[in-house]
C-alpha cells in the first residue's frame, strides 16, 4: 500500500490554529499550513549591475538573523483577500528593498519543505528595477537590504553563515550552477 493510499481516507484534523499558521494531523502525520490558505510571493531581483538584492531579517523561529530573497504573504492584511500573487510580489519588493519592478515574470509555484509544511510560494523574477525608496519593510520588520554581486554571492553567504546567520533555502537556486559543474 502506498503512502497516498494509506492517508487518502484519513481526515485532516486541526490541532491548533493561530492568525497565520495551523497545526494539523492526518493519521500519524503532523504538519503545518498557512491559516486561511494564504500563500507567499518570493522575488528574485538582480540589478543592472548584476547584484542580487537580498534581505536580512531576524527570524524568531531560528533565533538568529537570516539572509533571504525578498518575500511576503499574499492577501494577509485585512481586506487583502483575493490579492493576486504578482501584486503582492510588486508590493513586497518595494516595501522590503525600495525597488520597483518595471515588469515581473512568474517562474511557478514551489514548496519549500513539503514533508512538514503545506505552504507554497510563487517565485517571481523582477526586471527593470528602479530604486524608489530605502526599503526596510514595514514598522517592526527591521529589514536590512544587501546588494551582492552575483559572482561574490557564495563568499557573502559563507561569511554570513560563519557568523551565525541562517541562509534561506531558496538561495540554493543561485548557488547550484556552481555545484552542478562537471
PDB file of C-alpha atoms in Angstrom:
ATOM      1  CA  UNK A   1       0.000   0.000   0.000  1.00  0.00           C
ATOM      2  CA  UNK A   2       1.383   3.414  -0.950  1.00  0.00           C
ATOM      3  CA  UNK A   3       1.598   6.325   1.458  1.00  0.00           C
ATOM      4  CA  UNK A   4      -1.000   8.118  -0.654  1.00  0.00           C
ATOM      5  CA  UNK A   5      -3.409   5.192  -0.341  1.00  0.00           C
ATOM      6  CA  UNK A   6      -2.732   4.892   3.383  1.00  0.00           C
ATOM      7  CA  UNK A   7      -3.630   8.532   4.129  1.00  0.00           C
ATOM      8  CA  UNK A   8      -6.239   9.203   1.441  1.00  0.00           C
ATOM      9  CA  UNK A   9      -9.204   8.409   3.704  1.00  0.00           C
ATOM     10  CA  UNK A  10      -7.780   9.757   6.968  1.00  0.00           C
ATOM     11  CA  UNK A  11      -9.454  13.027   7.953  1.00  0.00           C
ATOM     12  CA  UNK A  12      -7.378  16.161   8.284  1.00  0.00           C
ATOM     13  CA  UNK A  13      -7.702  17.374  11.883  1.00  0.00           C
ATOM     14  CA  UNK A  14      -6.812  20.895  13.013  1.00  0.00           C
ATOM     15  CA  UNK A  15      -4.962  20.644  16.321  1.00  0.00           C
ATOM     16  CA  UNK A  16      -4.345  24.372  16.739  1.00  0.00           C
ATOM     17  CA  UNK A  17      -4.912  27.483  14.657  1.00  0.00           C
ATOM     18  CA  UNK A  18      -3.392  30.910  15.074  1.00  0.00           C
ATOM     19  CA  UNK A  19      -3.635  34.032  12.973  1.00  0.00           C
ATOM     20  CA  UNK A  20      -1.093  32.851  10.380  1.00  0.00           C
ATOM     21  CA  UNK A  21      -0.454  29.115  10.872  1.00  0.00           C
ATOM     22  CA  UNK A  22      -2.393  25.954  11.592  1.00  0.00           C
ATOM     23  CA  UNK A  23      -1.017  22.725  13.088  1.00  0.00           C
ATOM     24  CA  UNK A  24      -2.726  19.686  11.595  1.00  0.00           C
ATOM     25  CA  UNK A  25      -2.660  15.897  11.705  1.00  0.00           C
ATOM     26  CA  UNK A  26      -3.733  13.301   9.173  1.00  0.00           C
ATOM     27  CA  UNK A  27      -3.328   9.803  10.547  1.00  0.00           C
ATOM     28  CA  UNK A  28       0.140   9.665  12.132  1.00  0.00           C
ATOM     29  CA  UNK A  29       1.399  12.613  10.033  1.00  0.00           C
ATOM     30  CA  UNK A  30       1.861  16.041  11.667  1.00  0.00           C
ATOM     31  CA  UNK A  31       2.312  19.191   9.600  1.00  0.00           C
ATOM     32  CA  UNK A  32       1.745  22.916   9.465  1.00  0.00           C
ATOM     33  CA  UNK A  33      -0.143  25.017   6.948  1.00  0.00           C
ATOM     34  CA  UNK A  34      -0.854  28.687   6.476  1.00  0.00           C
ATOM     35  CA  UNK A  35      -4.150  29.762   8.002  1.00  0.00           C
ATOM     36  CA  UNK A  36      -6.886  30.785   5.564  1.00  0.00           C
ATOM     37  CA  UNK A  37      -4.977  29.279   2.620  1.00  0.00           C
ATOM     38  CA  UNK A  38      -2.549  32.199   2.496  1.00  0.00           C
ATOM     39  CA  UNK A  39       0.391  31.739   0.126  1.00  0.00           C
ATOM     40  CA  UNK A  40       3.627  33.655  -0.342  1.00  0.00           C
ATOM     41  CA  UNK A  41       5.405  35.528  -3.109  1.00  0.00           C
ATOM     42  CA  UNK A  42       9.200  35.386  -3.401  1.00  0.00           C
ATOM     43  CA  UNK A  43      11.120  37.765  -5.628  1.00  0.00           C
ATOM     44  CA  UNK A  44      14.442  37.253  -7.412  1.00  0.00           C
ATOM     45  CA  UNK A  45      15.707  40.755  -8.180  1.00  0.00           C
ATOM     46  CA  UNK A  46      19.043  41.378  -9.879  1.00  0.00           C
ATOM     47  CA  UNK A  47      20.163  44.944 -10.525  1.00  0.00           C
ATOM     48  CA  UNK A  48      21.544  46.133 -13.886  1.00  0.00           C
ATOM     49  CA  UNK A  49      24.962  45.996 -12.154  1.00  0.00           C
ATOM     50  CA  UNK A  50      24.457  42.205 -11.716  1.00  0.00           C
ATOM     51  CA  UNK A  51      23.867  42.478  -7.970  1.00  0.00           C
ATOM     52  CA  UNK A  52      21.413  40.148  -6.262  1.00  0.00           C
ATOM     53  CA  UNK A  53      19.082  42.076  -3.960  1.00  0.00           C
ATOM     54  CA  UNK A  54      18.831  40.213  -0.656  1.00  0.00           C
ATOM     55  CA  UNK A  55      17.222  40.990   2.661  1.00  0.00           C
ATOM     56  CA  UNK A  56      18.422  40.300   6.173  1.00  0.00           C
ATOM     57  CA  UNK A  57      15.870  39.876   8.917  1.00  0.00           C
ATOM     58  CA  UNK A  58      15.884  38.415  12.429  1.00  0.00           C
ATOM     59  CA  UNK A  59      13.742  35.282  12.389  1.00  0.00           C
ATOM     60  CA  UNK A  60      12.281  34.256  15.724  1.00  0.00           C
ATOM     61  CA  UNK A  61      11.841  30.536  14.801  1.00  0.00           C
ATOM     62  CA  UNK A  62      15.601  30.383  14.080  1.00  0.00           C
ATOM     63  CA  UNK A  63      16.631  32.673  16.927  1.00  0.00           C
ATOM     64  CA  UNK A  64      19.011  34.475  14.580  1.00  0.00           C
ATOM     65  CA  UNK A  65      19.112  36.718  11.522  1.00  0.00           C
ATOM     66  CA  UNK A  66      18.556  35.128   8.141  1.00  0.00           C
ATOM     67  CA  UNK A  67      19.640  36.099   4.622  1.00  0.00           C
ATOM     68  CA  UNK A  68      16.760  35.705   2.179  1.00  0.00           C
ATOM     69  CA  UNK A  69      15.253  36.724  -1.109  1.00  0.00           C
ATOM     70  CA  UNK A  70      12.607  39.425  -0.655  1.00  0.00           C
ATOM     71  CA  UNK A  71       9.250  37.778   0.059  1.00  0.00           C
ATOM     72  CA  UNK A  72       5.895  38.245   1.682  1.00  0.00           C
ATOM     73  CA  UNK A  73       2.457  36.832   2.217  1.00  0.00           C
ATOM     74  CA  UNK A  74      -0.281  37.258  -0.361  1.00  0.00           C
ATOM     75  CA  UNK A  75      -3.511  38.813   0.893  1.00  0.00           C
ATOM     76  CA  UNK A  76      -2.588  38.579   4.568  1.00  0.00           C
ATOM     77  CA  UNK A  77      -3.854  42.036   5.534  1.00  0.00           C
ATOM     78  CA  UNK A  78      -7.492  42.722   6.352  1.00  0.00           C
ATOM     79  CA  UNK A  79      -9.273  43.410   3.094  1.00  0.00           C
ATOM     80  CA  UNK A  80      -6.470  41.797   1.114  1.00  0.00           C
ATOM     81  CA  UNK A  81      -8.337  38.597   0.371  1.00  0.00           C
ATOM     82  CA  UNK A  82      -8.163  37.807  -3.321  1.00  0.00           C
ATOM     83  CA  UNK A  83      -4.895  39.714  -3.844  1.00  0.00           C
ATOM     84  CA  UNK A  84      -3.034  38.466  -6.903  1.00  0.00           C
ATOM     85  CA  UNK A  85       0.388  36.903  -6.308  1.00  0.00           C
ATOM     86  CA  UNK A  86       2.022  39.312  -8.792  1.00  0.00           C
ATOM     87  CA  UNK A  87       0.515  42.318  -6.997  1.00  0.00           C
ATOM     88  CA  UNK A  88       1.863  41.050  -3.678  1.00  0.00           C
ATOM     89  CA  UNK A  89       5.297  40.471  -5.233  1.00  0.00           C
ATOM     90  CA  UNK A  90       5.484  44.038  -6.543  1.00  0.00           C
ATOM     91  CA  UNK A  91       4.306  45.426  -3.175  1.00  0.00           C
ATOM     92  CA  UNK A  92       6.687  43.307  -1.109  1.00  0.00           C
ATOM     93  CA  UNK A  93       9.705  44.076  -3.305  1.00  0.00           C
ATOM     94  CA  UNK A  94       9.148  47.797  -2.863  1.00  0.00           C
ATOM     95  CA  UNK A  95       8.381  47.580   0.886  1.00  0.00           C
ATOM     96  CA  UNK A  96      11.363  45.392   1.695  1.00  0.00           C
ATOM     97  CA  UNK A  97      14.022  46.656  -0.711  1.00  0.00           C
ATOM     98  CA  UNK A  98      12.948  50.060  -2.019  1.00  0.00           C
ATOM     99  CA  UNK A  99      12.921  48.775  -5.613  1.00  0.00           C
ATOM    100  CA  UNK A 100      10.018  48.970  -8.030  1.00  0.00           C
ATOM    101  CA  UNK A 101       9.992  46.427 -10.825  1.00  0.00           C
ATOM    102  CA  UNK A 102       9.191  47.601 -14.353  1.00  0.00           C
ATOM    103  CA  UNK A 103       7.984  44.085 -15.033  1.00  0.00           C
ATOM    104  CA  UNK A 104       7.920  40.711 -13.324  1.00  0.00           C
ATOM    105  CA  UNK A 105       7.875  37.167 -14.606  1.00  0.00           C
ATOM    106  CA  UNK A 106       6.055  34.317 -12.850  1.00  0.00           C
ATOM    107  CA  UNK A 107       8.500  31.400 -12.505  1.00  0.00           C
ATOM    108  CA  UNK A 108       5.999  28.998 -10.952  1.00  0.00           C
ATOM    109  CA  UNK A 109       4.716  27.668  -7.659  1.00  0.00           C
ATOM    110  CA  UNK A 110       7.075  25.802  -5.304  1.00  0.00           C
ATOM    111  CA  UNK A 111       7.012  24.104  -1.889  1.00  0.00           C
ATOM    112  CA  UNK A 112       9.920  24.781   0.441  1.00  0.00           C
ATOM    113  CA  UNK A 113       9.550  21.915   2.921  1.00  0.00           C
ATOM    114  CA  UNK A 114       6.751  19.617   1.738  1.00  0.00           C
ATOM    115  CA  UNK A 115       7.437  16.977   4.384  1.00  0.00           C
ATOM    116  CA  UNK A 116       6.194  19.214   7.168  1.00  0.00           C
ATOM    117  CA  UNK A 117       4.706  22.411   5.721  1.00  0.00           C
ATOM    118  CA  UNK A 118       1.970  22.622   3.095  1.00  0.00           C
ATOM    119  CA  UNK A 119       2.723  26.290   2.320  1.00  0.00           C
ATOM    120  CA  UNK A 120       3.630  27.146  -1.241  1.00  0.00           C
ATOM    121  CA  UNK A 121       5.202  30.218  -2.749  1.00  0.00           C
ATOM    122  CA  UNK A 122       5.201  31.688  -6.213  1.00  0.00           C
ATOM    123  CA  UNK A 123       8.631  32.704  -7.415  1.00  0.00           C
ATOM    124  CA  UNK A 124       8.880  35.885  -9.472  1.00  0.00           C
ATOM    125  CA  UNK A 125      11.803  37.386 -11.351  1.00  0.00           C
ATOM    126  CA  UNK A 126      11.843  41.196 -11.220  1.00  0.00           C
ATOM    127  CA  UNK A 127      13.185  43.185 -14.176  1.00  0.00           C
ATOM    128  CA  UNK A 128      13.819  46.841 -14.959  1.00  0.00           C
ATOM    129  CA  UNK A 129      14.403  47.771 -11.332  1.00  0.00           C
ATOM    130  CA  UNK A 130      14.041  51.392 -10.245  1.00  0.00           C
ATOM    131  CA  UNK A 131      15.154  52.498  -6.779  1.00  0.00           C
ATOM    132  CA  UNK A 132      12.224  54.442  -5.278  1.00  0.00           C
ATOM    133  CA  UNK A 133      12.962  54.221  -1.546  1.00  0.00           C
ATOM    134  CA  UNK A 134      15.213  52.866   1.163  1.00  0.00           C
ATOM    135  CA  UNK A 135      13.298  49.657   1.797  1.00  0.00           C
ATOM    136  CA  UNK A 136      13.486  48.074   5.231  1.00  0.00           C
ATOM    137  CA  UNK A 137       9.956  46.718   5.344  1.00  0.00           C
ATOM    138  CA  UNK A 138       7.051  47.906   7.409  1.00  0.00           C
ATOM    139  CA  UNK A 139       7.439  49.015  11.021  1.00  0.00           C
ATOM    140  CA  UNK A 140       8.840  46.275  13.233  1.00  0.00           C
ATOM    141  CA  UNK A 141      10.322  44.129  10.462  1.00  0.00           C
ATOM    142  CA  UNK A 142      13.851  45.513  10.809  1.00  0.00           C
ATOM    143  CA  UNK A 143      14.930  44.501   7.321  1.00  0.00           C
ATOM    144  CA  UNK A 144      18.425  45.299   6.054  1.00  0.00           C
ATOM    145  CA  UNK A 145      18.903  45.337   2.277  1.00  0.00           C
ATOM    146  CA  UNK A 146      22.050  43.829   0.741  1.00  0.00           C
ATOM    147  CA  UNK A 147      23.297  44.274  -2.828  1.00  0.00           C
ATOM    148  CA  UNK A 148      25.625  41.358  -3.529  1.00  0.00           C
ATOM    149  CA  UNK A 149      27.472  40.999  -6.830  1.00  0.00           C
ATOM    150  CA  UNK A 150      26.352  37.659  -8.247  1.00  0.00           C
ATOM    151  CA  UNK A 151      29.953  36.452  -8.587  1.00  0.00           C
ATOM    152  CA  UNK A 152      30.566  37.163  -4.874  1.00  0.00           C
ATOM    153  CA  UNK A 153      27.378  35.509  -3.602  1.00  0.00           C
ATOM    154  CA  UNK A 154      28.993  32.226  -2.442  1.00  0.00           C
ATOM    155  CA  UNK A 155      31.599  34.125  -0.372  1.00  0.00           C
ATOM    156  CA  UNK A 156      28.997  36.528   1.023  1.00  0.00           C
ATOM    157  CA  UNK A 157      26.715  33.698   2.154  1.00  0.00           C
ATOM    158  CA  UNK A 158      29.576  31.667   3.629  1.00  0.00           C
ATOM    159  CA  UNK A 159      30.766  34.717   5.584  1.00  0.00           C
ATOM    160  CA  UNK A 160      27.237  35.270   6.938  1.00  0.00           C
ATOM    161  CA  UNK A 161      26.878  31.568   7.805  1.00  0.00           C
ATOM    162  CA  UNK A 162      30.249  31.660   9.621  1.00  0.00           C
ATOM    163  CA  UNK A 163      28.981  34.483  11.842  1.00  0.00           C
ATOM    164  CA  UNK A 164      25.820  32.567  12.783  1.00  0.00           C
ATOM    165  CA  UNK A 165      23.283  33.716  10.216  1.00  0.00           C
ATOM    166  CA  UNK A 166      20.646  31.440   8.743  1.00  0.00           C
ATOM    167  CA  UNK A 167      20.548  31.120   4.947  1.00  0.00           C
ATOM    168  CA  UNK A 168      17.182  30.719   3.224  1.00  0.00           C
ATOM    169  CA  UNK A 169      16.933  27.516   1.158  1.00  0.00           C
ATOM    170  CA  UNK A 170      15.743  29.480  -1.893  1.00  0.00           C
ATOM    171  CA  UNK A 171      19.247  30.886  -2.317  1.00  0.00           C
ATOM    172  CA  UNK A 172      20.302  27.422  -3.489  1.00  0.00           C
ATOM    173  CA  UNK A 173      18.978  28.276  -6.948  1.00  0.00           C
ATOM    174  CA  UNK A 174      21.691  30.917  -7.243  1.00  0.00           C
ATOM    175  CA  UNK A 175      24.421  28.625  -5.900  1.00  0.00           C
ATOM    176  CA  UNK A 176      23.502  25.406  -7.688  1.00  0.00           C
ATOM    177  CA  UNK A 177      25.124  26.302 -11.042  1.00  0.00           C
ATOM    178  CA  UNK A 178      28.462  26.369  -9.190  1.00  0.00           C
ATOM    179  CA  UNK A 179      27.854  22.958  -7.693  1.00  0.00           C
ATOM    180  CA  UNK A 180      26.487  21.320 -10.823  1.00  0.00           C
ATOM    181  CA  UNK A 181      29.530  21.965 -12.999  1.00  0.00           C
ATOM    182  CA  UNK A 182      31.242  18.765 -14.086  1.00  0.00           C
TER     183      UNK A 182
END
